[in-house]
PDB file of C-alpha atoms in Angstrom:
ATOM      1  CA  UNK A   1     -15.689  24.220  36.447  1.00 79.00           C
ATOM      2  CA  UNK A   2     -14.509  26.384  32.978  1.00 81.00           C
ATOM      3  CA  UNK A   3     -11.510  26.044  33.499  1.00 80.00           C
ATOM      4  CA  UNK A   4     -12.336  22.287  33.764  1.00 81.00           C
ATOM      5  CA  UNK A   5     -14.068  21.611  30.625  1.00 84.00           C
ATOM      6  CA  UNK A   6     -11.723  23.889  29.037  1.00 82.00           C
ATOM      7  CA  UNK A   7      -9.163  21.596  30.456  1.00 81.00           C
ATOM      8  CA  UNK A   8     -10.531  17.933  29.376  1.00 77.00           C
ATOM      9  CA  UNK A   9     -11.525  19.524  25.938  1.00 76.00           C
ATOM     10  CA  UNK A  10      -8.322  20.235  24.940  1.00 75.00           C
ATOM     11  CA  UNK A  11      -7.031  16.720  25.555  1.00 75.00           C
ATOM     12  CA  UNK A  12      -9.027  15.765  23.920  1.00 79.00           C
ATOM     13  CA  UNK A  13      -7.576  17.378  21.043  1.00 74.00           C
ATOM     14  CA  UNK A  14      -3.924  16.988  21.650  1.00 70.00           C
ATOM     15  CA  UNK A  15      -4.684  13.300  21.897  1.00 71.00           C
ATOM     16  CA  UNK A  16      -6.779  13.417  18.705  1.00 65.00           C
ATOM     17  CA  UNK A  17      -4.027  15.360  17.552  1.00 63.00           C
ATOM     18  CA  UNK A  18      -1.188  13.141  18.227  1.00 58.00           C
ATOM     19  CA  UNK A  19      -3.231  10.153  16.701  1.00 57.00           C
ATOM     20  CA  UNK A  20      -2.695  12.001  12.962  1.00 52.00           C
ATOM     21  CA  UNK A  21       0.667  11.917  13.509  1.00 52.00           C
ATOM     22  CA  UNK A  22       1.381   8.760  14.193  1.00 49.00           C
ATOM     23  CA  UNK A  23      -1.134   7.726  11.231  1.00 49.00           C
ATOM     24  CA  UNK A  24       0.863  10.038   8.552  1.00 49.00           C
ATOM     25  CA  UNK A  25       4.423   9.206   9.579  1.00 47.00           C
ATOM     26  CA  UNK A  26       3.039   5.305   8.540  1.00 47.00           C
ATOM     27  CA  UNK A  27       2.129   5.694   5.094  1.00 49.00           C
ATOM     28  CA  UNK A  28       4.293   8.332   2.053  1.00 53.00           C
ATOM     29  CA  UNK A  29       7.623   7.963   2.219  1.00 59.00           C
ATOM     30  CA  UNK A  30       8.584   5.733   4.832  1.00 65.00           C
ATOM     31  CA  UNK A  31       6.254   2.707   3.879  1.00 83.00           C
ATOM     32  CA  UNK A  32       7.612   3.071   0.322  1.00 86.00           C
ATOM     33  CA  UNK A  33      11.088   3.308   1.710  1.00 88.00           C
ATOM     34  CA  UNK A  34       9.971   0.094   4.231  1.00 90.00           C
ATOM     35  CA  UNK A  35       8.612  -1.547   0.829  1.00 89.00           C
ATOM     36  CA  UNK A  36      10.870  -1.413  -1.281  1.00 88.00           C
ATOM     37  CA  UNK A  37      14.016  -2.240   1.681  1.00 90.00           C
ATOM     38  CA  UNK A  38      11.262  -5.330   1.732  1.00 90.00           C
ATOM     39  CA  UNK A  39      11.682  -6.353  -1.760  1.00 88.00           C
ATOM     40  CA  UNK A  40      15.668  -6.113  -1.817  1.00 88.00           C
ATOM     41  CA  UNK A  41      15.978  -8.370   1.154  1.00 89.00           C
ATOM     42  CA  UNK A  42      13.462 -11.009  -0.162  1.00 88.00           C
ATOM     43  CA  UNK A  43      14.232 -10.627  -4.182  1.00 88.00           C
ATOM     44  CA  UNK A  44      17.713  -9.888  -4.006  1.00 88.00           C
ATOM     45  CA  UNK A  45      17.452  -6.439  -5.634  1.00 87.00           C
ATOM     46  CA  UNK A  46      20.942  -4.896  -7.114  1.00 91.00           C
ATOM     47  CA  UNK A  47      20.893  -1.060  -6.348  1.00 90.00           C
ATOM     48  CA  UNK A  48      19.952   0.098 -10.334  1.00 92.00           C
ATOM     49  CA  UNK A  49      16.924  -1.940  -9.846  1.00 89.00           C
ATOM     50  CA  UNK A  50      15.509   0.576  -6.282  1.00 89.00           C
ATOM     51  CA  UNK A  51      16.223   3.044  -8.210  1.00 91.00           C
ATOM     52  CA  UNK A  52      14.299   1.885 -10.787  1.00 91.00           C
ATOM     53  CA  UNK A  53      11.344   0.417  -8.277  1.00 89.00           C
ATOM     54  CA  UNK A  54      11.196   3.578  -6.075  1.00 89.00           C
ATOM     55  CA  UNK A  55       9.350   5.728  -8.764  1.00 91.00           C
ATOM     56  CA  UNK A  56       7.128   3.573  -8.998  1.00 90.00           C
ATOM     57  CA  UNK A  57       6.932   2.215  -5.607  1.00 90.00           C
ATOM     58  CA  UNK A  58       5.547   5.818  -4.824  1.00 90.00           C
ATOM     59  CA  UNK A  59       3.684   6.351  -7.646  1.00 90.00           C
ATOM     60  CA  UNK A  60       1.547   3.434  -6.129  1.00 87.00           C
ATOM     61  CA  UNK A  61       1.365   4.467  -2.823  1.00 88.00           C
ATOM     62  CA  UNK A  62      -0.219   7.325  -4.122  1.00 88.00           C
ATOM     63  CA  UNK A  63      -2.861   5.421  -6.291  1.00 86.00           C
ATOM     64  CA  UNK A  64      -3.589   3.641  -3.232  1.00 85.00           C
ATOM     65  CA  UNK A  65      -4.558   6.926  -1.419  1.00 86.00           C
ATOM     66  CA  UNK A  66      -6.767   8.477  -4.100  1.00 84.00           C
ATOM     67  CA  UNK A  67      -8.004   4.792  -3.689  1.00 83.00           C
ATOM     68  CA  UNK A  68      -8.638   5.362  -0.020  1.00 85.00           C
ATOM     69  CA  UNK A  69      -9.873   8.998  -0.338  1.00 85.00           C
ATOM     70  CA  UNK A  70     -12.707   8.722  -2.943  1.00 83.00           C
ATOM     71  CA  UNK A  71     -13.990   5.755  -3.603  1.00 80.00           C
ATOM     72  CA  UNK A  72     -16.125   6.626  -7.000  1.00 82.00           C
ATOM     73  CA  UNK A  73     -12.690   6.647  -9.440  1.00 80.00           C
ATOM     74  CA  UNK A  74     -11.122   2.855  -7.137  1.00 80.00           C
ATOM     75  CA  UNK A  75     -11.580   1.783 -11.749  1.00 83.00           C
ATOM     76  CA  UNK A  76      -9.528   3.968 -12.939  1.00 85.00           C
ATOM     77  CA  UNK A  77      -7.121   3.774 -10.181  1.00 83.00           C
ATOM     78  CA  UNK A  78      -7.193  -0.189 -10.643  1.00 85.00           C
ATOM     79  CA  UNK A  79      -6.549   0.436 -14.584  1.00 87.00           C
ATOM     80  CA  UNK A  80      -3.348   2.694 -13.115  1.00 87.00           C
ATOM     81  CA  UNK A  81      -2.158  -0.107 -11.006  1.00 87.00           C
ATOM     82  CA  UNK A  82      -1.888  -3.040 -13.736  1.00 89.00           C
ATOM     83  CA  UNK A  83       0.326  -0.075 -15.424  1.00 90.00           C
ATOM     84  CA  UNK A  84       2.328  -0.069 -11.811  1.00 88.00           C
ATOM     85  CA  UNK A  85       2.407  -3.660 -11.928  1.00 88.00           C
ATOM     86  CA  UNK A  86       3.700  -3.784 -15.729  1.00 90.00           C
ATOM     87  CA  UNK A  87       6.915  -1.209 -15.524  1.00 91.00           C
ATOM     88  CA  UNK A  88       7.025  -3.353 -11.929  1.00 90.00           C
ATOM     89  CA  UNK A  89       7.944  -6.808 -14.425  1.00 89.00           C
ATOM     90  CA  UNK A  90       9.833  -4.273 -16.632  1.00 92.00           C
ATOM     91  CA  UNK A  91      12.433  -4.130 -13.654  1.00 90.00           C
ATOM     92  CA  UNK A  92      12.410  -7.347 -11.867  1.00 89.00           C
ATOM     93  CA  UNK A  93      13.795 -10.322 -13.778  1.00 91.00           C
ATOM     94  CA  UNK A  94      11.033 -12.997 -14.503  1.00 91.00           C
ATOM     95  CA  UNK A  95      12.225 -14.505 -11.282  1.00 91.00           C
ATOM     96  CA  UNK A  96      12.023 -12.336  -9.221  1.00 89.00           C
ATOM     97  CA  UNK A  97       8.478 -11.617 -10.659  1.00 89.00           C
ATOM     98  CA  UNK A  98       7.642 -15.106 -10.100  1.00 89.00           C
ATOM     99  CA  UNK A  99       9.027 -14.335  -6.270  1.00 89.00           C
ATOM    100  CA  UNK A 100       7.387 -11.202  -6.183  1.00 87.00           C
ATOM    101  CA  UNK A 101       3.821 -12.438  -6.725  1.00 86.00           C
ATOM    102  CA  UNK A 102       4.163 -15.246  -5.122  1.00 87.00           C
ATOM    103  CA  UNK A 103       4.758 -13.193  -1.729  1.00 83.00           C
ATOM    104  CA  UNK A 104       1.880 -10.756  -2.451  1.00 79.00           C
ATOM    105  CA  UNK A 105      -0.634 -10.441   0.248  1.00 71.00           C
ATOM    106  CA  UNK A 106      -3.697 -12.662  -0.579  1.00 61.00           C
ATOM    107  CA  UNK A 107      -6.857 -10.863  -2.275  1.00 54.00           C
ATOM    108  CA  UNK A 108      -4.195  -8.714  -4.495  1.00 50.00           C
ATOM    109  CA  UNK A 109      -3.256 -10.083  -7.937  1.00 47.00           C
ATOM    110  CA  UNK A 110      -4.155 -12.988  -9.713  1.00 47.00           C
ATOM    111  CA  UNK A 111      -6.021 -14.194  -7.873  1.00 43.00           C
ATOM    112  CA  UNK A 112      -8.418 -10.593  -6.411  1.00 41.00           C
ATOM    113  CA  UNK A 113     -11.177 -10.954  -4.897  1.00 43.00           C
ATOM    114  CA  UNK A 114     -11.336 -15.363  -4.450  1.00 41.00           C
ATOM    115  CA  UNK A 115     -10.327 -15.086  -0.677  1.00 43.00           C
ATOM    116  CA  UNK A 116     -14.055 -12.344  -0.245  1.00 42.00           C
ATOM    117  CA  UNK A 117     -16.253 -15.001  -1.869  1.00 43.00           C
ATOM    118  CA  UNK A 118     -15.282 -17.302   0.591  1.00 43.00           C
ATOM    119  CA  UNK A 119     -15.881 -15.425   3.935  1.00 44.00           C
ATOM    120  CA  UNK A 120     -19.260 -13.536   2.824  1.00 48.00           C
ATOM    121  CA  UNK A 121     -20.289 -16.861   1.295  1.00 50.00           C
ATOM    122  CA  UNK A 122     -19.282 -19.180   4.316  1.00 51.00           C
ATOM    123  CA  UNK A 123     -17.898 -21.754   2.367  1.00 50.00           C
ATOM    124  CA  UNK A 124     -15.941 -21.453  -0.111  1.00 46.00           C
ATOM    125  CA  UNK A 125     -16.410 -22.839  -3.546  1.00 47.00           C
ATOM    126  CA  UNK A 126     -14.202 -25.647  -4.213  1.00 42.00           C
TER     127      UNK A 126
END
């Protein structure tokens, strides 16, 4: 009976460990590379722009991670994200920047928070 319990606990432990490994693969470097690849395809980035964007996207990923880990620093990190957006704007051409902003997911960029208001109120304020 003890062996059965030990085996069950080990199985649960290994399962949770495997799931943690999957989460780690999806974040960090892989997501930065994927974002750079997606931006390259959508915005037709040249090699120089790709090189310049890599550290900016890595910094952005670390800021997002910090925001998730410590909600207390959310306002401070929002400021860092705005600075990061300015860096991206400096790297992209005006046309690329406009297209990048248009392709941003809802809730990010100019209309930040608008979608949340609609969901919470049940009706839009239009």
